[in-house]
PDB file of C-alpha atoms in Angstrom:
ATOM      1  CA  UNK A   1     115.126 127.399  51.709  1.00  0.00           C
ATOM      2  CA  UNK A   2     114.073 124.421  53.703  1.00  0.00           C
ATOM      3  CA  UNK A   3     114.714 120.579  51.975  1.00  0.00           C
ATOM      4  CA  UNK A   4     110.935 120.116  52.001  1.00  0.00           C
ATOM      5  CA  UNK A   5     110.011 123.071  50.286  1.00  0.00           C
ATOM      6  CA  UNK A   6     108.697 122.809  46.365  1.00  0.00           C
ATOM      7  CA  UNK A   7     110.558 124.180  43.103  1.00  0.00           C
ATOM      8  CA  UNK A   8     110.336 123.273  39.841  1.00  0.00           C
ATOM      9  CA  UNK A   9     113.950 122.024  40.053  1.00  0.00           C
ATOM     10  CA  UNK A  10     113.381 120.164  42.482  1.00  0.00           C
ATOM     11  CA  UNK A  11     110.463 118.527  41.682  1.00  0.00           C
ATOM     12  CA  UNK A  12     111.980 117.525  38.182  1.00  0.00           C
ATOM     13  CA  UNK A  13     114.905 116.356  40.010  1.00  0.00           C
ATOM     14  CA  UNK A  14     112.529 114.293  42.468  1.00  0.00           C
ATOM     15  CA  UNK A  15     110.500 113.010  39.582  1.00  0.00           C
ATOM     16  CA  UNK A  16     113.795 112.012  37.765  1.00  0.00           C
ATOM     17  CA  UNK A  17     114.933 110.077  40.811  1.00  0.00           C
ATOM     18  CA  UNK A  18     111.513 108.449  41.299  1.00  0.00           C
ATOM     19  CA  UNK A  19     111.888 107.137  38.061  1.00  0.00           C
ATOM     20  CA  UNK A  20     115.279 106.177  38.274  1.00  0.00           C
ATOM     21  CA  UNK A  21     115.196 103.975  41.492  1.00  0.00           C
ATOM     22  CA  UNK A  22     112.184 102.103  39.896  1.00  0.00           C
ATOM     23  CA  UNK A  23     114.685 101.268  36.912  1.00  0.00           C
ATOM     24  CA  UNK A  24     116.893 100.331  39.696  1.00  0.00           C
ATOM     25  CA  UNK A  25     113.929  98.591  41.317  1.00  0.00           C
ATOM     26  CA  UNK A  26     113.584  96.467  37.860  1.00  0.00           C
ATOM     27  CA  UNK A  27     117.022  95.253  36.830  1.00  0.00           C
ATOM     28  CA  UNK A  28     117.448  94.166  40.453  1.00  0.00           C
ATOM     29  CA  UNK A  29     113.912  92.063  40.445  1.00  0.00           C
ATOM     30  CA  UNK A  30     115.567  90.802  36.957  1.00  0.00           C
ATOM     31  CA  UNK A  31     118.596  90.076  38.632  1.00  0.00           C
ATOM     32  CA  UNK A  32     116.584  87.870  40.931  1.00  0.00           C
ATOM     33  CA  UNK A  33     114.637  85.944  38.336  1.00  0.00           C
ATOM     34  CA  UNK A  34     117.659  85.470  36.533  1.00  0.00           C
ATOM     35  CA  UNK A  35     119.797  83.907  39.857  1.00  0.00           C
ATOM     36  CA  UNK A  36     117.029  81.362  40.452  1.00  0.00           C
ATOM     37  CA  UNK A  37     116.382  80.115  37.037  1.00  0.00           C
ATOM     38  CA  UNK A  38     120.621  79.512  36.782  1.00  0.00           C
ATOM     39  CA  UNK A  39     120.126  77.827  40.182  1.00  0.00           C
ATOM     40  CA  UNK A  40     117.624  75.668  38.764  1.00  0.00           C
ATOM     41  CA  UNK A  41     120.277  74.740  36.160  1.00  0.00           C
ATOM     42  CA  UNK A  42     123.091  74.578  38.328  1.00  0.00           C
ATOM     43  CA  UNK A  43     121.240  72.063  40.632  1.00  0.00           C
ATOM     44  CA  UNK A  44     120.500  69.582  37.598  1.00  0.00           C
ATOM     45  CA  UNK A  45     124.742  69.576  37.421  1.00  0.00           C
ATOM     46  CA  UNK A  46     125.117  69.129  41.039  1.00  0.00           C
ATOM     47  CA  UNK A  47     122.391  65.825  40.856  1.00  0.00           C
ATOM     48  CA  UNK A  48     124.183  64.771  37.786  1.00  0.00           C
ATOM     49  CA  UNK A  49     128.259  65.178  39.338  1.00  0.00           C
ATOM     50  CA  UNK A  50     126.496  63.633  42.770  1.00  0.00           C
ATOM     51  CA  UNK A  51     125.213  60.412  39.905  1.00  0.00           C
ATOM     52  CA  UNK A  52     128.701  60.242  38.488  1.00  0.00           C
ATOM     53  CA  UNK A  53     130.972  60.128  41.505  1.00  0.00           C
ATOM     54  CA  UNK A  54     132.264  63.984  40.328  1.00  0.00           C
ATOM     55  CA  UNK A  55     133.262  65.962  42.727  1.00  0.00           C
ATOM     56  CA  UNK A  56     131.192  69.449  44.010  1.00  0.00           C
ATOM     57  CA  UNK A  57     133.796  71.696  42.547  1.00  0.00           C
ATOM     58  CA  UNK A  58     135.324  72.049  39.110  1.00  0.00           C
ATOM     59  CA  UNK A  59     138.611  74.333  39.150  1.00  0.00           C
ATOM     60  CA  UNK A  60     139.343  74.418  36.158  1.00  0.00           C
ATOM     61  CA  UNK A  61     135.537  75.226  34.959  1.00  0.00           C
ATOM     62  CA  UNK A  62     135.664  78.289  38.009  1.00  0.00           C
ATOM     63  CA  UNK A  63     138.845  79.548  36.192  1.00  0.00           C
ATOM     64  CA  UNK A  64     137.296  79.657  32.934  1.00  0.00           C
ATOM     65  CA  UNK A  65     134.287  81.082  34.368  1.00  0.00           C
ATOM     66  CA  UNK A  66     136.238  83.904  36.136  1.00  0.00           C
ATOM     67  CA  UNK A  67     138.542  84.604  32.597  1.00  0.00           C
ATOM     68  CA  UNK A  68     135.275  84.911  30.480  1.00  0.00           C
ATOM     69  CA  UNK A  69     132.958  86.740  33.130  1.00  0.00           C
ATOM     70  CA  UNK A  70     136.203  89.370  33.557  1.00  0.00           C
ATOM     71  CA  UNK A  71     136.564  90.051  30.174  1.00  0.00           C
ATOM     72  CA  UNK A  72     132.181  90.342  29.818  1.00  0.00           C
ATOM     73  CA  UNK A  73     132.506  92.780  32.776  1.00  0.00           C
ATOM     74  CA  UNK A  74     135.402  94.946  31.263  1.00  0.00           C
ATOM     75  CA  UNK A  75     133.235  95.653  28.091  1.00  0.00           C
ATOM     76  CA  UNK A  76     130.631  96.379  29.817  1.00  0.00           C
ATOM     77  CA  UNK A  77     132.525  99.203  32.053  1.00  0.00           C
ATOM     78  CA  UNK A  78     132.034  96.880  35.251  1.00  0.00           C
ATOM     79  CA  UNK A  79     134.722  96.719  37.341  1.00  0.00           C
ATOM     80  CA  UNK A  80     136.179  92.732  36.204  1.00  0.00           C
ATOM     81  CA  UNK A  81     137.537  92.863  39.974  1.00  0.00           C
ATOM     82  CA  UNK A  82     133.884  92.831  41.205  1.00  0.00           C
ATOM     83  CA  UNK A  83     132.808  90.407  39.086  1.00  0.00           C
ATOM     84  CA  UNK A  84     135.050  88.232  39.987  1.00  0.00           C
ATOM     85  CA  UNK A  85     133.886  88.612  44.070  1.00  0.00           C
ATOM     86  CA  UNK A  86     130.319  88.334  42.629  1.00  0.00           C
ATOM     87  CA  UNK A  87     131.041  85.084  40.697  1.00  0.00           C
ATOM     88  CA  UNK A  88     133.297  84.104  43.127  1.00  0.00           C
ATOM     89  CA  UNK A  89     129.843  84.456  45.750  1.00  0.00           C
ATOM     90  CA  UNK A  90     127.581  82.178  43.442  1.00  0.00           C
ATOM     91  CA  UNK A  91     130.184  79.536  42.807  1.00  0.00           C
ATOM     92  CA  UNK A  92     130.711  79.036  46.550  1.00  0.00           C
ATOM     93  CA  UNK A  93     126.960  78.846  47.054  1.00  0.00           C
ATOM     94  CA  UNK A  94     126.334  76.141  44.298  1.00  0.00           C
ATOM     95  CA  UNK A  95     129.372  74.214  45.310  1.00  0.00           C
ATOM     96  CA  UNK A  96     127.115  73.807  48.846  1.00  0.00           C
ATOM     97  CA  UNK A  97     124.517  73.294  47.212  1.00  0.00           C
ATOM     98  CA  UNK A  98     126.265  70.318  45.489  1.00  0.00           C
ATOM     99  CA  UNK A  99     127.960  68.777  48.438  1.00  0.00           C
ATOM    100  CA  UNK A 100     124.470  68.511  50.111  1.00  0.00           C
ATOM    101  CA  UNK A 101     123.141  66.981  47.149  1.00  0.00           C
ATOM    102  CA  UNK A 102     126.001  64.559  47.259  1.00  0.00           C
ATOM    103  CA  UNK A 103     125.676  64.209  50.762  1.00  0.00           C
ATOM    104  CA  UNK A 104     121.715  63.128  50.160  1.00  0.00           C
ATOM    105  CA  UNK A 105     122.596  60.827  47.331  1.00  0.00           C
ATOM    106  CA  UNK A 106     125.030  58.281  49.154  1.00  0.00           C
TER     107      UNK A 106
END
């Protein structure tokens, strides 16, 4: 039988995967939304450190952040190790984003 030929298990199976990658589809558009709106609050702290002298980045806030998203991802059968590259991702990216906002506001 060829891979393009019709049966009903196959055609559940290809209906079941339809429906599947547009969940997929979903939680990442959701993912998305949810980056830029804690970019929007993550900018307000960089314009805030950049008003107060702070500096960009905030060690001992990243370790906290790593600790708590860790344990979030291990009860939630997520590998903690790849949340910690995935936080580890963002943080670098808003600690940019704050040294060019501290950068614009001397």
């Amino acid at each position: 039988m060829s891979a393009d030929e019709s049966t009903p298990v196959h055609d559940d199976a290809v209906a079941e995967l339809t429906s599947i990658r547009q969940s997929i589809d979903n939680i990442d558009a959701a993912v998305i939304h949810m980056l830029a709106e804690r970019f929007k609050y993550t900018q307000r702290v960089g314009y805030l450190k950049a008003s107060a002298g702070m500096p960009a980045a905030d060690p001992n806030r990243e370790q906290v952040q790593v600790a708590r998203l860790r344990q979030l991802a291990a009860e939630s059968h997520l590998d903690p190790a790849f949340a910690e590259k995935f936080l580890n991702f963002i943080v670098a990216e808003v600690i940019h984003h704050h040294e060019r906002i501290a950068g614009g506001a001397k």
